[in-house]
Short mmCIF file of C-alpha atoms in Angstrom, two decimals:
data_model
loop_
_atom_site.label_atom_id
_atom_site.label_comp_id
_atom_site.label_asym_id
_atom_site.label_seq_id
_atom_site.Cartn_x
_atom_site.Cartn_y
_atom_site.Cartn_z
CA MET P 1 -37.35 -5.23 30.17
CA MET P 2 -40.62 -7.02 29.68
CA SER P 3 -39.77 -7.81 26.17
CA ARG P 4 -36.84 -10.01 27.19
CA SER P 5 -39.15 -12.40 28.97
CA GLN P 6 -41.58 -12.85 26.10
CA PRO P 7 -39.64 -13.41 22.93
CA ALA P 8 -40.90 -16.98 22.66
CA VAL P 9 -43.86 -16.15 20.44
CA HIS P 10 -42.53 -14.17 17.55
CA PRO P 11 -39.27 -15.85 16.57
CA LEU P 12 -41.37 -18.84 15.58
CA GLU P 13 -42.93 -16.77 12.85
CA VAL P 14 -39.71 -15.26 11.61
CA PRO P 15 -37.65 -17.61 9.49
CA PRO P 16 -34.07 -17.97 10.70
CA LEU P 17 -32.67 -17.04 7.31
CA THR P 18 -34.04 -13.52 7.39
CA ASP P 19 -32.86 -13.28 10.98
CA ALA P 20 -29.33 -14.04 9.89
CA ALA P 21 -29.60 -11.66 6.97
CA GLU P 22 -30.78 -8.87 9.22
CA ASN P 23 -27.93 -9.53 11.60
CA ALA P 24 -25.29 -9.67 8.94
CA VAL P 25 -25.92 -6.09 7.88
CA PRO P 26 -25.07 -4.29 11.13
CA MET P 27 -22.08 -6.57 11.67
CA ARG P 28 -20.70 -5.76 8.27
CA VAL P 29 -21.32 -2.05 8.42
CA ARG P 30 -19.71 -1.62 11.81
CA MET P 31 -16.06 -0.68 11.54
CA LYS P 32 -13.72 0.04 14.39
CA ASP P 33 -12.96 3.69 14.93
CA ILE P 34 -9.16 3.68 14.86
CA GLN P 35 -7.39 7.01 15.21
CA GLY P 36 -5.87 7.99 11.87
CA MET P 37 -8.78 6.80 9.78
CA PRO P 38 -10.88 9.26 7.79
CA GLY P 39 -13.15 11.34 9.96
CA THR P 40 -10.90 11.25 13.04
CA PRO P 41 -8.69 14.11 14.33
CA ALA P 42 -5.55 12.02 13.77
CA GLY P 43 -6.67 11.32 10.22
CA LEU P 44 -7.09 15.04 9.65
CA ALA P 45 -3.62 15.67 11.11
CA LEU P 46 -2.15 13.09 8.71
CA ARG P 47 -3.88 14.74 5.76
CA VAL P 48 -2.61 18.18 6.77
CA CYS P 49 0.94 16.78 7.11
CA GLN P 50 0.73 15.20 3.66
CA PHE P 51 -0.51 18.44 2.13
CA VAL P 52 2.09 20.63 3.86
CA PHE P 53 5.04 18.39 2.95
CA ALA P 54 3.88 18.04 -0.66
CA ALA P 55 3.29 21.79 -0.95
CA VAL P 56 6.71 22.61 0.52
CA SER P 57 8.33 20.13 -1.86
CA LEU P 58 6.51 21.76 -4.78
CA CYS P 59 7.51 25.27 -3.76
CA VAL P 60 11.17 24.41 -3.14
CA MET P 61 11.48 22.56 -6.44
CA ALA P 62 9.64 25.26 -8.37
CA THR P 63 12.01 27.97 -7.13
CA THR P 64 14.97 26.30 -8.85
CA ASN P 65 15.24 27.68 -12.35
CA ASP P 66 16.74 24.56 -13.92
CA PHE P 67 14.26 21.90 -12.89
CA PRO P 68 12.60 21.72 -16.35
CA SER P 69 15.84 20.38 -17.83
CA VAL P 70 15.54 17.12 -15.87
CA THR P 71 12.58 14.81 -16.56
CA ALA P 72 12.54 13.37 -13.04
CA PHE P 73 12.23 16.80 -11.45
CA ARG P 74 9.33 17.71 -13.73
CA TYR P 75 7.70 14.41 -12.78
CA LEU P 76 8.27 15.25 -9.10
CA ILE P 77 6.47 18.56 -9.61
CA ALA P 78 3.51 16.77 -11.20
CA ALA P 79 3.40 14.08 -8.50
CA VAL P 80 3.48 16.49 -5.56
CA ILE P 81 0.84 18.69 -7.21
CA LEU P 82 -1.41 15.63 -7.46
CA GLN P 83 -0.55 14.58 -3.91
CA SER P 84 -1.24 18.01 -2.45
CA LEU P 85 -4.57 18.32 -4.28
CA TRP P 86 -5.66 14.86 -3.11
CA SER P 87 -4.58 15.45 0.49
CA LEU P 88 -6.17 18.90 0.58
CA SER P 89 -9.51 17.61 -0.69
CA LEU P 90 -9.50 14.73 1.81
CA ALA P 91 -8.55 17.14 4.60
CA ILE P 92 -11.61 19.21 3.67
CA VAL P 93 -13.74 16.06 3.74
CA ASP P 94 -12.31 15.23 7.18
CA VAL P 95 -13.03 18.72 8.49
CA TYR P 96 -16.60 18.44 7.22
CA ALA P 97 -17.00 14.98 8.79
CA LEU P 98 -15.64 16.23 12.10
CA LEU P 99 -17.83 19.33 12.10
CA VAL P 100 -21.11 17.57 11.34
CA LYS P 101 -20.05 14.44 13.33
CA ARG P 102 -20.64 12.36 10.28
CA CYS P 103 -19.19 8.87 10.16
CA LEU P 104 -17.05 8.03 7.11
CA ARG P 105 -17.10 4.26 7.64
CA ASN P 106 -18.94 3.57 4.40
CA SER P 107 -17.33 0.70 2.53
CA ARG P 108 -17.47 2.42 -0.87
CA VAL P 109 -15.97 5.61 0.51
CA ILE P 110 -13.18 3.70 2.25
CA SER P 111 -12.32 1.75 -0.90
CA LEU P 112 -12.26 4.99 -2.91
CA PHE P 113 -9.93 6.57 -0.33
CA THR P 114 -7.74 3.46 -0.33
CA MET P 115 -7.36 3.48 -4.10
CA GLY P 116 -6.62 7.20 -4.18
CA ASP P 117 -4.10 6.91 -1.36
CA GLY P 118 -2.44 3.94 -3.02
CA ILE P 119 -2.12 5.67 -6.39
CA THR P 120 -0.93 9.04 -5.09
CA SER P 121 1.49 7.52 -2.58
CA THR P 122 3.02 5.25 -5.25
CA LEU P 123 3.43 8.20 -7.62
CA THR P 124 4.93 10.42 -4.91
CA PHE P 125 7.30 7.68 -3.78
CA ALA P 126 8.40 6.97 -7.35
CA ALA P 127 9.01 10.66 -8.00
CA ALA P 128 10.93 11.05 -4.74
CA CYS P 129 13.11 8.03 -5.54
CA ALA P 130 13.85 9.24 -9.05
CA SER P 131 14.75 12.70 -7.75
CA ALA P 132 16.89 11.18 -5.02
CA GLY P 133 18.75 9.10 -7.59
CA ILE P 134 19.50 12.17 -9.70
CA THR P 135 20.38 14.35 -6.72
CA VAL P 136 22.85 11.72 -5.52
CA LEU P 137 24.18 11.42 -9.09
CA ILE P 138 24.80 15.17 -9.28
CA GLY P 139 26.19 15.50 -5.77
CA ASN P 140 28.22 12.33 -5.18
CA ASP P 141 29.00 10.89 -8.60
CA PHE P 142 29.55 14.08 -10.64
CA ASN P 143 30.62 16.28 -7.68
CA ASN P 144 28.85 19.06 -9.50
CA CYS P 145 26.92 20.74 -6.70
CA ALA P 146 28.59 24.09 -7.29
CA GLN P 147 26.69 24.61 -10.55
CA ASN P 148 23.42 23.07 -9.35
CA HIS P 149 20.92 23.80 -6.61
CA CYS P 150 21.77 20.59 -4.76
CA THR P 151 20.40 21.78 -1.43
CA ARG P 152 17.05 22.71 -2.92
CA PHE P 153 16.82 19.45 -4.87
CA GLU P 154 17.61 17.54 -1.69
CA THR P 155 15.07 19.52 0.32
CA ALA P 156 12.34 18.96 -2.27
CA THR P 157 13.15 15.24 -2.42
CA ALA P 158 13.16 14.94 1.36
CA MET P 159 9.81 16.72 1.61
CA ALA P 160 8.33 14.39 -1.01
CA PHE P 161 9.57 11.42 1.04
CA MET P 162 8.03 12.92 4.19
CA SER P 163 4.75 13.34 2.33
CA TRP P 164 4.91 9.68 1.31
CA PHE P 165 5.62 8.69 4.93
CA ALA P 166 2.48 10.57 5.96
CA VAL P 167 0.33 8.95 3.26
CA SER P 168 1.37 5.39 4.13
CA PRO P 169 -0.46 5.19 7.50
CA SER P 170 -3.65 6.51 5.88
CA PHE P 171 -3.37 3.94 3.12
CA PHE P 172 -2.66 1.00 5.41
CA LEU P 173 -5.36 1.94 7.92
CA ASN P 174 -7.92 2.24 5.12
CA PHE P 175 -6.79 -1.03 3.55
CA TRP P 176 -6.86 -2.76 6.93
CA SER P 177 -10.37 -1.54 7.73
CA LEU P 178 -11.49 -2.55 4.23
CA ALA P 179 -10.14 -6.07 4.74
CA SER P 180 -11.40 -6.52 8.31
CA ARG P 181 -14.91 -5.21 7.87
CA MET S 1 -52.82 -3.40 25.95
CA MET S 2 -49.52 -1.61 25.98
CA SER S 3 -47.73 -4.51 27.58
CA ARG S 4 -49.13 -6.80 24.90
CA SER S 5 -48.20 -4.58 22.02
CA GLN S 6 -44.61 -3.93 23.06
CA PRO S 7 -43.17 -7.44 22.84
CA ALA S 8 -44.05 -7.45 19.19
CA VAL S 9 -41.21 -5.04 18.53
CA HIS S 10 -38.46 -6.28 20.80
CA PRO S 11 -38.16 -9.97 20.04
CA LEU S 12 -36.85 -9.00 16.64
CA GLU S 13 -33.84 -7.41 18.33
CA VAL S 14 -33.07 -9.96 21.01
CA PRO S 15 -32.51 -13.33 19.33
CA PRO S 16 -30.17 -11.92 16.71
CA LEU S 17 -27.56 -11.16 19.37
CA THR S 18 -26.89 -14.78 20.25
CA ASP S 19 -27.10 -15.68 16.60
CA ALA S 20 -24.50 -13.11 15.76
CA ALA S 21 -22.17 -14.18 18.56
CA GLU S 22 -22.29 -17.77 17.41
CA ASN S 23 -21.66 -16.82 13.82
CA ALA S 24 -18.83 -14.46 14.59
CA VAL S 25 -16.41 -17.09 15.92
CA PRO S 26 -16.14 -19.43 12.92
CA MET S 27 -16.09 -16.42 10.60
CA ARG S 28 -13.04 -14.99 12.35
CA VAL S 29 -10.97 -18.14 12.63
CA ARG S 30 -11.47 -19.37 9.10
CA MET S 31 -8.92 -18.07 6.56
CA LYS S 32 -9.83 -18.26 2.95
CA ASP S 33 -7.53 -20.20 0.70
CA ILE S 34 -7.01 -17.63 -2.03
CA GLN S 35 -4.80 -18.53 -4.97
CA GLY S 36 -1.58 -16.52 -4.79
CA MET S 37 -1.17 -16.86 -1.05
CA PRO S 38 1.82 -18.77 0.37
CA GLY S 39 1.47 -22.51 -0.02
CA THR S 40 -0.63 -22.36 -3.20
CA PRO S 41 0.56 -23.09 -6.75
CA ALA S 42 -0.21 -19.51 -7.83
CA GLY S 43 1.80 -18.24 -4.88
CA LEU S 44 4.73 -20.37 -5.97
CA ALA S 45 4.39 -19.05 -9.54
CA LEU S 46 4.46 -15.47 -8.22
CA ARG S 47 7.61 -16.21 -6.22
CA VAL S 48 9.31 -17.79 -9.21
CA CYS S 49 8.40 -14.74 -11.34
CA GLN S 50 9.81 -12.40 -8.71
CA PHE S 51 13.03 -14.38 -8.51
CA VAL S 52 13.47 -14.66 -12.28
CA PHE S 53 12.83 -10.96 -12.95
CA ALA S 54 15.12 -9.88 -10.13
CA ALA S 55 17.86 -12.27 -11.26
CA VAL S 56 17.61 -11.10 -14.89
CA SER S 57 17.76 -7.49 -13.72
CA LEU S 58 20.86 -8.31 -11.65
CA CYS S 59 22.59 -10.10 -14.52
CA VAL S 60 21.83 -7.39 -17.11
CA MET S 61 22.99 -4.62 -14.82
CA ALA S 62 26.10 -6.50 -13.74
CA THR S 63 27.23 -7.01 -17.35
CA THR S 64 27.56 -3.26 -17.88
CA ASN S 65 31.08 -2.23 -16.94
CA ASP S 66 30.19 1.28 -15.79
CA PHE S 67 27.44 0.62 -13.28
CA PRO S 68 29.70 1.21 -10.24
CA SER S 69 30.11 4.86 -11.23
CA VAL S 70 26.43 5.59 -10.51
CA THR S 71 25.17 5.21 -6.95
CA ALA S 72 21.61 4.39 -8.01
CA PHE S 73 22.77 1.49 -10.17
CA ARG S 74 24.83 0.05 -7.31
CA TYR S 75 21.75 0.39 -5.11
CA LEU S 76 19.70 -1.41 -7.77
CA ILE S 77 22.18 -4.28 -7.71
CA ALA S 78 21.89 -4.53 -3.92
CA ALA S 79 18.09 -4.32 -3.98
CA VAL S 80 17.59 -6.99 -6.64
CA ILE S 81 20.08 -9.30 -4.88
CA LEU S 82 18.02 -8.96 -1.69
CA GLN S 83 14.79 -9.42 -3.65
CA SER S 84 16.00 -12.52 -5.46
CA LEU S 85 17.29 -14.10 -2.24
CA TRP S 86 13.99 -13.40 -0.45
CA SER S 87 11.87 -14.67 -3.34
CA LEU S 88 14.02 -17.77 -3.79
CA SER S 89 13.79 -18.71 -0.12
CA LEU S 90 10.02 -18.20 -0.09
CA ALA S 91 9.72 -20.22 -3.30
CA ILE S 92 11.54 -23.05 -1.54
CA VAL S 93 9.17 -22.73 1.43
CA ASP S 94 6.24 -22.87 -0.99
CA VAL S 95 7.59 -25.97 -2.73
CA TYR S 96 8.03 -27.62 0.67
CA ALA S 97 4.50 -26.64 1.74
CA LEU S 98 3.06 -27.98 -1.52
CA LEU S 99 5.00 -31.24 -1.29
CA VAL S 100 4.05 -32.08 2.27
CA LYS S 101 0.56 -30.48 1.87
CA ARG S 102 1.28 -28.31 4.82
CA CYS S 103 -0.90 -25.24 5.37
CA LEU S 104 0.93 -21.94 5.79
CA ARG S 105 -2.03 -20.06 7.27
CA ASN S 106 -0.30 -19.42 10.58
CA SER S 107 -0.76 -15.81 11.66
CA ARG S 108 2.88 -15.33 12.70
CA VAL S 109 4.18 -16.79 9.45
CA ILE S 110 1.84 -14.59 7.41
CA SER S 111 2.87 -11.45 9.28
CA LEU S 112 6.55 -12.35 8.76
CA PHE S 113 5.95 -12.86 5.03
CA THR S 114 3.99 -9.60 4.85
CA MET S 115 6.78 -7.61 6.48
CA GLY S 116 9.44 -9.19 4.29
CA ASP S 117 7.41 -8.61 1.15
CA GLY S 118 6.72 -5.03 2.14
CA ILE S 119 10.37 -4.25 2.83
CA THR S 120 11.82 -5.97 -0.24
CA SER S 121 9.15 -4.61 -2.58
CA THR S 122 9.66 -1.06 -1.30
CA LEU S 123 13.44 -1.36 -1.76
CA THR S 124 13.09 -2.87 -5.24
CA PHE S 125 10.59 -0.22 -6.30
CA ALA S 126 12.79 2.59 -4.95
CA ALA S 127 15.83 1.19 -6.76
CA ALA S 128 13.87 0.78 -10.00
CA CYS S 129 12.55 4.35 -9.79
CA ALA S 130 16.00 5.79 -9.10
CA SER S 131 17.48 3.81 -12.01
CA ALA S 132 14.62 4.88 -14.25
CA GLY S 133 15.22 8.52 -13.35
CA ILE S 134 18.90 8.25 -14.24
CA THR S 135 18.28 6.23 -17.39
CA VAL S 136 15.80 8.86 -18.59
CA LEU S 137 18.30 11.57 -17.64
CA ILE S 138 21.04 9.95 -19.71
CA GLY S 139 18.80 9.08 -22.64
CA ASN S 140 16.37 11.99 -22.97
CA ASP S 141 17.94 14.92 -21.15
CA PHE S 142 21.64 14.44 -22.00
CA ASN S 143 21.06 12.55 -25.28
CA ASN S 144 24.15 10.60 -24.36
CA CYS S 145 23.11 7.03 -25.13
CA ALA S 146 25.96 6.53 -27.58
CA GLN S 147 28.53 6.45 -24.79
CA ASN S 148 26.37 4.57 -22.31
CA HIS S 149 24.69 1.18 -22.19
CA CYS S 150 21.23 2.73 -22.27
CA THR S 151 19.50 -0.42 -23.49
CA ARG S 152 20.97 -2.53 -20.73
CA PHE S 153 20.15 0.06 -18.09
CA GLU S 154 16.59 0.22 -19.38
CA THR S 155 16.27 -3.57 -19.45
CA ALA S 156 17.58 -3.90 -15.90
CA THR S 157 15.20 -1.18 -14.71
CA ALA S 158 12.25 -2.73 -16.49
CA MET S 159 13.03 -6.14 -15.00
CA ALA S 160 13.23 -4.61 -11.52
CA PHE S 161 9.81 -3.03 -12.10
CA MET S 162 8.43 -6.39 -13.26
CA SER S 163 9.81 -8.00 -10.12
CA TRP S 164 8.06 -5.32 -8.05
CA PHE S 165 4.82 -5.95 -9.95
CA ALA S 166 5.10 -9.63 -9.04
CA VAL S 167 5.79 -8.91 -5.36
CA SER S 168 2.82 -6.57 -4.94
CA PRO S 169 0.09 -9.25 -5.23
CA SER S 170 1.91 -11.42 -2.68
CA PHE S 171 2.17 -8.50 -0.30
CA PHE S 172 -1.43 -7.38 -0.66
CA LEU S 173 -2.83 -10.92 -0.40
CA ASN S 174 -0.82 -11.54 2.77
CA PHE S 175 -1.81 -8.18 4.23
CA TRP S 176 -5.45 -8.80 3.35
CA SER S 177 -5.49 -12.25 4.94
CA LEU S 178 -3.75 -10.84 8.01
CA ALA S 179 -6.41 -8.14 8.37
CA SER S 180 -9.40 -10.35 7.63
CA ARG S 181 -8.49 -13.34 9.79
#
């Protein structure tokens, strides 16, 4: 209280440049705490969704015995394995951050998360699209669903798409907070 | 003594606040003029690249006589038509903006461009991935390139991917400038 009335002495000693530099740091570090970002409950829920959808896609595709004969299905397996590992590890990080109330608003951490989200979501989306193209080819164009596990292929593809849908908000929120910091 | 020693600490905190408030306003309003954004020569070059790649992909795919038998190839045709129309219209907007030296840094315009870029790039990428899956299926898994136009399918797919590569910088630059305005 008293201090507010007497600031006239010291600012004369402090050069304005250092003042500005000292101010710039807290302004830059501060990031808005939007739900869905890393370290928030909604962010953890997103990560869990991503992991569950990717894991279900992996399991459903792996139970078909003829997936190794199609390159795109093998690629889908690889992509959802990567996606589930990434989402699981970030979910663990989120749980840790929530438990110890640690803030994950570090700029380096956010840019790392953004890159990882961007890469895994692109790979998952590409794999899902390739699988969807082949599933539609088998089902609609060849009318050959009797000999193939069309339902399982479709389920695995749909789950991969759902996983991609769940990654997108994480990616865009991280990218947004990276750009607006 | 205590009352004399305390002001030494606090004045360092107080003046920064007004400093920061004054600095924050011009920082927020100003948008950086990054090359590649709408209304810049690099942005126009990106649009032209997108249009050319999408148009080449369309032409190559349309010259194969059996593309209508595969759903993914028909979808590729539709996606690259949409992409080429979108890129051509934005290229025209860019030419206009460059000719009349008009600035396209309006927030509404940028968000419209971002949405359009996001939608068309997602569609183009999905179509390219589906086509790539089927092309690989025909070429590697069935070893049936003799009866099919594998080279043309591959060229059309590659051109669609190139078009997507050219859209991505536009999208991310627009999204970044939207977030950091």
